[in-house]
Short mmCIF file of C-alpha atoms in Angstrom, two decimals:
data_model
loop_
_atom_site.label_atom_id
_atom_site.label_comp_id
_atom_site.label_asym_id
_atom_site.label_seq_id
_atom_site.Cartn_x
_atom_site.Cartn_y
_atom_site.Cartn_z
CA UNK A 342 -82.78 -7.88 -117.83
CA UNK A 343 -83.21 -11.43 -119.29
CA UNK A 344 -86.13 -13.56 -118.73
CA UNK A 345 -86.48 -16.17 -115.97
CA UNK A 346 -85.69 -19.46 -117.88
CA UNK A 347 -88.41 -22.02 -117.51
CA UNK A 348 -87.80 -25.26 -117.46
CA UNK A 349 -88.48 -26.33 -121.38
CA UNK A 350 -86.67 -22.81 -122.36
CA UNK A 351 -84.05 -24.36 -120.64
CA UNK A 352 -83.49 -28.00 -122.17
CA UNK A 353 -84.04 -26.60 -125.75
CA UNK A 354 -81.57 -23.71 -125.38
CA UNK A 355 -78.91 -25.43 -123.58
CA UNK A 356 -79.23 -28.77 -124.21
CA UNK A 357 -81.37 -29.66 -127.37
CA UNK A 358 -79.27 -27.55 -129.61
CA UNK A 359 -76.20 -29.21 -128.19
CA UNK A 360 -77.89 -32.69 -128.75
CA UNK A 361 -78.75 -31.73 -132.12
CA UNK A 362 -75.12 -30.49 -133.22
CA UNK A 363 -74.51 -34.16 -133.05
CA UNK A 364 -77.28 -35.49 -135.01
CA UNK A 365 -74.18 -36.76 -137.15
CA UNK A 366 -74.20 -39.53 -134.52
CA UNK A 367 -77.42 -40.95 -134.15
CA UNK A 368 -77.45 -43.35 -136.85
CA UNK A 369 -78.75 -47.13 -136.67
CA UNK A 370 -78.54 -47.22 -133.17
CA UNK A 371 -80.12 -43.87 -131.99
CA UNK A 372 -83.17 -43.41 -133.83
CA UNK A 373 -85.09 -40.87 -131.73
CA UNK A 374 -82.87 -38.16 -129.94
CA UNK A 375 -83.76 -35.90 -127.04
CA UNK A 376 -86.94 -33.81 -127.27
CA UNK A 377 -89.73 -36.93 -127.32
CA UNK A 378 -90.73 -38.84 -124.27
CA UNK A 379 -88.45 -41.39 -124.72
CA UNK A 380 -85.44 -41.89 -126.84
CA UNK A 381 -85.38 -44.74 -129.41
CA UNK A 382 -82.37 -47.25 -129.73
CA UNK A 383 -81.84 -49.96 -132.08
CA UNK A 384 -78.73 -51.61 -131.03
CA UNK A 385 -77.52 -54.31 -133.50
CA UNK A 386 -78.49 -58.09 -132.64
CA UNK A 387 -75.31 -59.42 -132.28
CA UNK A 388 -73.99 -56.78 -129.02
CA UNK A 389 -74.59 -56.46 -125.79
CA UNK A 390 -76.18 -53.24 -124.30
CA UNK A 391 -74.44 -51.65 -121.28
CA UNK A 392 -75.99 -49.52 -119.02
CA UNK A 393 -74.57 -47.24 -116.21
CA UNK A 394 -75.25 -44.42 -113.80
CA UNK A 395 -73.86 -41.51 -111.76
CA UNK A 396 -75.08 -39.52 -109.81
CA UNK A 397 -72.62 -36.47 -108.57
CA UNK A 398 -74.31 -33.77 -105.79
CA UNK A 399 -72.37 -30.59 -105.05
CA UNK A 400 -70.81 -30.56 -101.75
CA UNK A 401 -70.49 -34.56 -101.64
CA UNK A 402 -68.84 -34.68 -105.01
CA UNK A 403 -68.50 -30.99 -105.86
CA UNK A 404 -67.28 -28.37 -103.83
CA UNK A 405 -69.77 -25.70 -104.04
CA UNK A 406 -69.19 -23.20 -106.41
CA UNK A 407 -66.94 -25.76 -108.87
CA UNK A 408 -65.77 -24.62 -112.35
CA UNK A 409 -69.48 -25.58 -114.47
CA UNK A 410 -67.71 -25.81 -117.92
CA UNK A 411 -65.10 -28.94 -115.74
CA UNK A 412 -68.31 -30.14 -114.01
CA UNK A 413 -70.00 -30.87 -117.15
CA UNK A 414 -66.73 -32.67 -118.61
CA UNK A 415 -66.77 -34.65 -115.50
CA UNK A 416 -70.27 -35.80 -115.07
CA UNK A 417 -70.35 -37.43 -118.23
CA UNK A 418 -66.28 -38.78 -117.99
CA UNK A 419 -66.98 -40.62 -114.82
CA UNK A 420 -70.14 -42.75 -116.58
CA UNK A 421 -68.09 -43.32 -119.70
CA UNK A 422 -64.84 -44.59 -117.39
CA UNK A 423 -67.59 -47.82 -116.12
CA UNK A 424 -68.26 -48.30 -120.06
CA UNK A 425 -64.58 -48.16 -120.68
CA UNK A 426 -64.01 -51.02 -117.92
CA UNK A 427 -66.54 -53.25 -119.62
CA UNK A 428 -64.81 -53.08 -123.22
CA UNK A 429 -68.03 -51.00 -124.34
CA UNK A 430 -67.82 -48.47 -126.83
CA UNK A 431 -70.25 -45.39 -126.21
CA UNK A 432 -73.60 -45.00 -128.01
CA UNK A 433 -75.55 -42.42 -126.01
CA UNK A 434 -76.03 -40.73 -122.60
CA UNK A 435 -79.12 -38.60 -120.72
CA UNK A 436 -79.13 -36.04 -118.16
CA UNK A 437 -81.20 -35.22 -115.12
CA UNK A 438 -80.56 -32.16 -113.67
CA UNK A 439 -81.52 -30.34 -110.30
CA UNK A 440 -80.84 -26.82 -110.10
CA UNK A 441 -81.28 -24.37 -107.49
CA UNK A 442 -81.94 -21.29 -109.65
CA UNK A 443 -81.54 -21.58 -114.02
CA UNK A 444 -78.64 -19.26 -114.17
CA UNK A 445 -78.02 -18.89 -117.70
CA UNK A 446 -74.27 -18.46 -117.47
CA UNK A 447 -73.71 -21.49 -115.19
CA UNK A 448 -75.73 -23.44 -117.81
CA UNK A 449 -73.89 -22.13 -121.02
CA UNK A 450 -70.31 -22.90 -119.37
CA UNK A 451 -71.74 -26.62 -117.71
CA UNK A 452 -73.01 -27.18 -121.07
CA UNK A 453 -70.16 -25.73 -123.40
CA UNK A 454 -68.18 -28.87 -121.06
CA UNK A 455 -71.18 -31.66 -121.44
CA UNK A 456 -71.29 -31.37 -125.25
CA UNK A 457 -66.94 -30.46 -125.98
CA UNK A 458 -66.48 -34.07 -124.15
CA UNK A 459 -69.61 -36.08 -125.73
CA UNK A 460 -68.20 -34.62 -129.25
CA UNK A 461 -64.79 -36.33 -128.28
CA UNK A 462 -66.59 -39.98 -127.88
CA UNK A 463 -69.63 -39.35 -129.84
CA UNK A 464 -71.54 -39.60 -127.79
CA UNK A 465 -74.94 -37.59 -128.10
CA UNK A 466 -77.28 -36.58 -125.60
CA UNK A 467 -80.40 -38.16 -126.08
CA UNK A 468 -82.78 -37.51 -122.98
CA UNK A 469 -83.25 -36.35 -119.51
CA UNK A 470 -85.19 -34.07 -116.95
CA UNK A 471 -84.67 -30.87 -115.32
CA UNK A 472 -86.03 -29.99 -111.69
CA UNK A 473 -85.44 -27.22 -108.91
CA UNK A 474 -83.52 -28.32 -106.06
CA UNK A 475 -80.03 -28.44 -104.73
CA UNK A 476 -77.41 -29.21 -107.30
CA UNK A 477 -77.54 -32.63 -108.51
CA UNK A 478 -76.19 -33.93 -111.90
CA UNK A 479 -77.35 -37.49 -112.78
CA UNK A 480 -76.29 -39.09 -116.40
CA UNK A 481 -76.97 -42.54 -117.56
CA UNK A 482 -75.03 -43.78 -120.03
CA UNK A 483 -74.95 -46.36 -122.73
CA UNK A 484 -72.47 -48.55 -124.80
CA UNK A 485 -72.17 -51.50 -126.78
CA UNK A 486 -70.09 -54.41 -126.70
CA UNK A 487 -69.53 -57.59 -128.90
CA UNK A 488 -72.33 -60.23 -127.20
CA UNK A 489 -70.31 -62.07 -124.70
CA UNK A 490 -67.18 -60.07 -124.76
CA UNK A 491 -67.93 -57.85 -121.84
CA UNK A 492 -65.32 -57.85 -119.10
CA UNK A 493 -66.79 -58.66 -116.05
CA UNK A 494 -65.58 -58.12 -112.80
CA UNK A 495 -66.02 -62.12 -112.04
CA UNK A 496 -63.60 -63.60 -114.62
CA UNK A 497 -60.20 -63.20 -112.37
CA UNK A 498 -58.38 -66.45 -112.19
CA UNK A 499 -55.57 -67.94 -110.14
CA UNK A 500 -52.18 -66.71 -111.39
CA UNK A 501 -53.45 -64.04 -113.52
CA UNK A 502 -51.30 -60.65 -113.35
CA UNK A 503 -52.93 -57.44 -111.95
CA UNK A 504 -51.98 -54.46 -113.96
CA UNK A 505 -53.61 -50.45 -113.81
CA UNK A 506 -53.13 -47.65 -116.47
CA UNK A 507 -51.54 -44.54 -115.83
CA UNK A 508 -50.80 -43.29 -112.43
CA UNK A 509 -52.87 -43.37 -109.48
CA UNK A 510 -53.31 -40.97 -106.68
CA UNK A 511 -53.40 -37.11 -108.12
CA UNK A 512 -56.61 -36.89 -107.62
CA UNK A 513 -56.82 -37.38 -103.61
CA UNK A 514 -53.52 -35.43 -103.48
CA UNK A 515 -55.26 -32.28 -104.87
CA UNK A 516 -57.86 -32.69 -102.85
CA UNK A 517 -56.38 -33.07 -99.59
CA UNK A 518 -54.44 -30.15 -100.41
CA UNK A 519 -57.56 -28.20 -101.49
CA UNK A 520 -58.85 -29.20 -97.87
CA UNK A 521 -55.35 -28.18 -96.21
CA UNK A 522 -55.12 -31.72 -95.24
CA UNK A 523 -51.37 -31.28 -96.71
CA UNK A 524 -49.40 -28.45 -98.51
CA UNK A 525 -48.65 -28.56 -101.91
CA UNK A 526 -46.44 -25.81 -103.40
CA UNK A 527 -48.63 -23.68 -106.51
CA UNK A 528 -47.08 -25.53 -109.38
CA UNK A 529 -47.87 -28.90 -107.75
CA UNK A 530 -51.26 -28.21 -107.34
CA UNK A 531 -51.62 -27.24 -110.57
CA UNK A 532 -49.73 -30.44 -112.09
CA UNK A 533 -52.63 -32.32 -110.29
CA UNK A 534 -56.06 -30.34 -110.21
CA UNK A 535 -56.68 -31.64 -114.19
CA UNK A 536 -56.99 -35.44 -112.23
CA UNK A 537 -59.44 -34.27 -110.17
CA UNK A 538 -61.67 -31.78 -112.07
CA UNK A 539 -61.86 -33.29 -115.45
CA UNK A 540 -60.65 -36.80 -115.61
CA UNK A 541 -59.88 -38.86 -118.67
CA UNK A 542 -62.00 -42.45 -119.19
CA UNK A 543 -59.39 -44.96 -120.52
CA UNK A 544 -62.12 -45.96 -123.68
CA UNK A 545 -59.39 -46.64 -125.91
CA UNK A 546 -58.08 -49.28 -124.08
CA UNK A 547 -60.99 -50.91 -122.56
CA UNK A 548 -61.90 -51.68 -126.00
CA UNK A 549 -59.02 -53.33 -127.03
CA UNK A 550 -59.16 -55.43 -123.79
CA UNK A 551 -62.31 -57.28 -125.23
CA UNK A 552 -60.56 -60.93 -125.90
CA UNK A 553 -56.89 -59.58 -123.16
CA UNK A 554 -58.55 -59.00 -119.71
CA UNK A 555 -60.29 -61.67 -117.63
CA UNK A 556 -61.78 -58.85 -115.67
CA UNK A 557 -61.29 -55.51 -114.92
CA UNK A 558 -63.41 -52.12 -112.70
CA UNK A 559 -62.64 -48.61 -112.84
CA UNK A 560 -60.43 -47.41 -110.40
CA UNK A 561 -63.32 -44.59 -108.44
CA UNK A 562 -62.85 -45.15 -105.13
CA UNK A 563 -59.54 -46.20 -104.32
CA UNK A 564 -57.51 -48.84 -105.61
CA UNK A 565 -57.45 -51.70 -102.96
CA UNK A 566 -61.21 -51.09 -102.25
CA UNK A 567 -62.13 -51.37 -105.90
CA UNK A 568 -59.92 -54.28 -106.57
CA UNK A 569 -61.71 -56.19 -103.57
CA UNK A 570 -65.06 -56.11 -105.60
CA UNK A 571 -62.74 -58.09 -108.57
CA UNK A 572 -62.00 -60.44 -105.72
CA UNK A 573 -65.03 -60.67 -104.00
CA UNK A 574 -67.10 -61.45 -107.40
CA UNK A 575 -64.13 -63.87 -108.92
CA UNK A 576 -63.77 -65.39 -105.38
CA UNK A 577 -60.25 -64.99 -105.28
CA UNK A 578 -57.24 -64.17 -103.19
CA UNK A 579 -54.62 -61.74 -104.32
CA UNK A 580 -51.20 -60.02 -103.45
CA UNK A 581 -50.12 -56.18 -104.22
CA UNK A 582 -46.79 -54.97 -104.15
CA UNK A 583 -47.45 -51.51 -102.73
CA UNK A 584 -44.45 -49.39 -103.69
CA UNK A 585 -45.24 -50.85 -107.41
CA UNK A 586 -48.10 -48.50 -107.63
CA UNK A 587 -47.51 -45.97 -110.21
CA UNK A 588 -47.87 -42.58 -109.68
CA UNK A 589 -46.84 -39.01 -111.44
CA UNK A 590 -43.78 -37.31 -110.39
CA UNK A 591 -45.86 -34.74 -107.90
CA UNK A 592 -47.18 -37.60 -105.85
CA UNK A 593 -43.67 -39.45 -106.28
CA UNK A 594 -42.11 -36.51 -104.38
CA UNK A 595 -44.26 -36.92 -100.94
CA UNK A 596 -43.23 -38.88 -98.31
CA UNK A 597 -43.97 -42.56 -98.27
CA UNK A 598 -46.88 -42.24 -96.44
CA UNK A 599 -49.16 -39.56 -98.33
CA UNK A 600 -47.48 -41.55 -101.60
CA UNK A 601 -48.65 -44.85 -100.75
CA UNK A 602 -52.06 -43.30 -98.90
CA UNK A 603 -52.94 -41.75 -102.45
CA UNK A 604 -52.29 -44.43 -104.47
CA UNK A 605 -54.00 -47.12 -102.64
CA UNK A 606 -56.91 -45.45 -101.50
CA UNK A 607 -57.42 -42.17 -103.00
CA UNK A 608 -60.66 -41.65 -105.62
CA UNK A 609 -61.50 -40.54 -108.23
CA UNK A 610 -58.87 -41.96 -110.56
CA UNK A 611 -60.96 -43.83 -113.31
CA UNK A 612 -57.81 -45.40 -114.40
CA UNK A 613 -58.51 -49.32 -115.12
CA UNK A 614 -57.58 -52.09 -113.34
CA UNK A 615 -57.59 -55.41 -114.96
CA UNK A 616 -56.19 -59.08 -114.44
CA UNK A 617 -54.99 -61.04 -117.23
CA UNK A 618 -53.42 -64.14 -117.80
CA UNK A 619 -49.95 -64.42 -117.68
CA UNK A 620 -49.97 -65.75 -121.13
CA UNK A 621 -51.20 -62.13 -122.38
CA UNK A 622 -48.28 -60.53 -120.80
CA UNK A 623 -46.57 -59.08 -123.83
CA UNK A 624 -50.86 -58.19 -125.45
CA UNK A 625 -50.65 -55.87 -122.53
CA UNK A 626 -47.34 -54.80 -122.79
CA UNK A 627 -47.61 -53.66 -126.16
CA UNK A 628 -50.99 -51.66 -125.80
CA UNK A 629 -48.65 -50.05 -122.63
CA UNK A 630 -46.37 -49.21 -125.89
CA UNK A 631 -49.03 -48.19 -128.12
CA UNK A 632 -51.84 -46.76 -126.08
CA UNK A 633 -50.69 -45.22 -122.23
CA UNK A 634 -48.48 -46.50 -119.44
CA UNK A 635 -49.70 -50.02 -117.76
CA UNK A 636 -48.16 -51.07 -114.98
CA UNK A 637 -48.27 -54.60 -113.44
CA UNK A 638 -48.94 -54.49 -109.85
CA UNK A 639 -49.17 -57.93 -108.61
CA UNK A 640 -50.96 -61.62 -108.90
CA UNK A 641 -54.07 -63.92 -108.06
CA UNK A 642 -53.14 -65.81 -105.85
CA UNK A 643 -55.97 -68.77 -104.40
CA UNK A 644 -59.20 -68.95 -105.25
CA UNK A 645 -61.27 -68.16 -101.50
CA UNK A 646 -63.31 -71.29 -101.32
CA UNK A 647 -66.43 -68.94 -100.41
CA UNK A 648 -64.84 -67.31 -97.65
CA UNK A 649 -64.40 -63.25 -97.41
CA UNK A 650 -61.17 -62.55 -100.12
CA UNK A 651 -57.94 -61.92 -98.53
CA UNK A 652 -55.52 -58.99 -100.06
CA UNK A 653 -51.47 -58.85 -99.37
CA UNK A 654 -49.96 -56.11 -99.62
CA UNK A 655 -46.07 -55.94 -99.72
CA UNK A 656 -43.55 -53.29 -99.72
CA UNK A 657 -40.59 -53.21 -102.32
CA UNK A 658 -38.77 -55.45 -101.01
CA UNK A 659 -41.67 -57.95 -101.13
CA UNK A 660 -42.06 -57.94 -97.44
CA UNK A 661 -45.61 -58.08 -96.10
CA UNK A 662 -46.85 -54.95 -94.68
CA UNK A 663 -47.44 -54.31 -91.19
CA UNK A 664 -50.73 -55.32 -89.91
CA UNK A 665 -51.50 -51.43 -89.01
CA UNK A 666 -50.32 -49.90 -92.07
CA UNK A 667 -52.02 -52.21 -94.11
CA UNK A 668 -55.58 -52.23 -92.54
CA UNK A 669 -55.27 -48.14 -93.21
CA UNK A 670 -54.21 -48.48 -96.71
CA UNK A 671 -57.79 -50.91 -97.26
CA UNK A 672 -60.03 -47.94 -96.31
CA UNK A 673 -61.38 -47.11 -99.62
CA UNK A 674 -64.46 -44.27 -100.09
CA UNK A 675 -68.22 -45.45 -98.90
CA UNK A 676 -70.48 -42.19 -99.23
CA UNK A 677 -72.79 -43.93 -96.19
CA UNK A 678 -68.90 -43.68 -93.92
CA UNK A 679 -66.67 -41.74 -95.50
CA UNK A 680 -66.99 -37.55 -94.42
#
């Protein structure tokens, strides 16, 4: 019978070794790794540092009993998806960890997940804790970005385009389906778990938005709701053409409502939404060539004038929506009101 894992065992078998496999990677700008009390940066004088956490708690963000080797992948993908919005490229990340029991399997496969996705950004682990408790994952993250080139969320102008990558809405439509909320036949399901268990930051491109995008969020808890944060900080009004979101070929196949439901409001995309100018129209439409599917979705419209942001949204013929449909299409996630 093997040992009880303590809580140092721990970190150095599953976790230093993993951090050191990537030693490659801590050059000028990580100079002390996990395994001291505090890991040393030295980011260059002419970027920015960005900084960013997540916290993900099983049963709130998890169902219990998740896939460890696609929890590990996605703990670490939804902090790097809030670097990608900023333009910033990855530098480093730490981990604090509660665990109920150390269950060395669980730990190998959440691990084996952690390190295959931080390889694919290199991105090293560089610090972090471990405690007993109920299963909580917690991972800062850090990036750089040219000084001053960050996209904010407050840079949205009047008559800039709003445009989002890829598709939108797989990964509420697995989950409602996991919940029996809908049906989904097997190999619909399985077009659309990947969204939801082990989601892809859009890195490339929020790097080669530095200079394109006035602003720009990822999209984690809903569409409309996110956007309203672009709004609220740029102090802007904007219209949405609702049947303009895009979505894959499962979702496409519901009925109007779920489709639309999905797509506006669903989580857990961590696609990128973004306004630009309408003089970088064809920028954007060539990294939609080069780099993934981006779709233009509507406009900015009047700047508030300090009052609360107003969002249309419009159907495809450009009609606005009905009052009703289009208060329950605004309901994005809050984890103080949402069950």
């Amino acid at each position: 019978m093997e040992a009880k894992l303590g809580e140092f065992d721990l970190i150095w078998r599953f976790f230093k070794a993993g951090s050191e496999s990537m030693a490659q990677t801590q050059t000028d700008q990580v100079l002390l790794g996990i395994g001291d009390d505090c890991a040393l940066l030295q980011p260059d004088a002419a970027q920015n540092l960005a900084v960013t956490s997540d916290m993900l708690v099983e049963g709130r963000h998890f169902f219990a009993g998740a896939n460890p080797e696609w929890l590990g992948h996605k703990a670490l993908a939804v902090n790097l998806s809030d670097l990608a919005a900023m333009g910033a490229k990855p530098v480093g990340f730490t981990l604090a960890l509660a665990l109920p029991d150390a269950n060395a399997d669980w730990l190998a496969q959440f691990s084996q997940g952690l390190f295959r996705f931080a390889q694919q950004w290199q991105c090293p682990l560089i610090g972090g804790d471990t405690t007993q408790g109920p299963l909580t994952i917690c991972i800062t993250a850090l990036g750089h970005v040219p000084a001053g080139a960050a996209i904010k969320r407050s840079g949205a102008k009047v008559g800039d385009d709003i445009w989002v990558s890829g598709t939108l809405g797989d990964a509420r439509l697995a989950l409602g389906a996991l919940r029996n909320e809908w049906s989904l036949s097997p190999s619909g399901l399985e077009a659309v778990l990947p969204r939801m268990h082990q989601p892809e930051p859009r890195i490339a491109l929020g790097l080669q938005l530095r200079g394109v995008a006035s602003s720009a969020l990822d999209v984690s808890d809903g569409l409309l709701g996110d956007l309203r944060h672009i709004l609220k900080a740029s102090q802007v009004n904007a219209e949405v053409l609702i049947d303009q979101l895009p979505t894959s070929p499962t979702l496409a196949e519901q009925t109007e409502s779920l489709r639309r439901q999905c797509a506006a409001n669903g989580g857990d995309d961590y696609e990128l939404c973004f306004t630009a100018p309408a003089g970088k129209r064809m920028e954007v439409e060539s990294l939609s060539t080069t780099l993934l599917p981006l779709t233009r979705i509507g406009s900015i419209t009047f700047t508030s004038n300090g009052t609360e942001p107003t969002l249309m949204l419009r159907d495809a013929n450009g009609n606005p929506l009905a009052a009703a449909d289009s208060m329950q299409l605004r309901q994005s996630f809050d984890h103080f009101k949402s069950s």
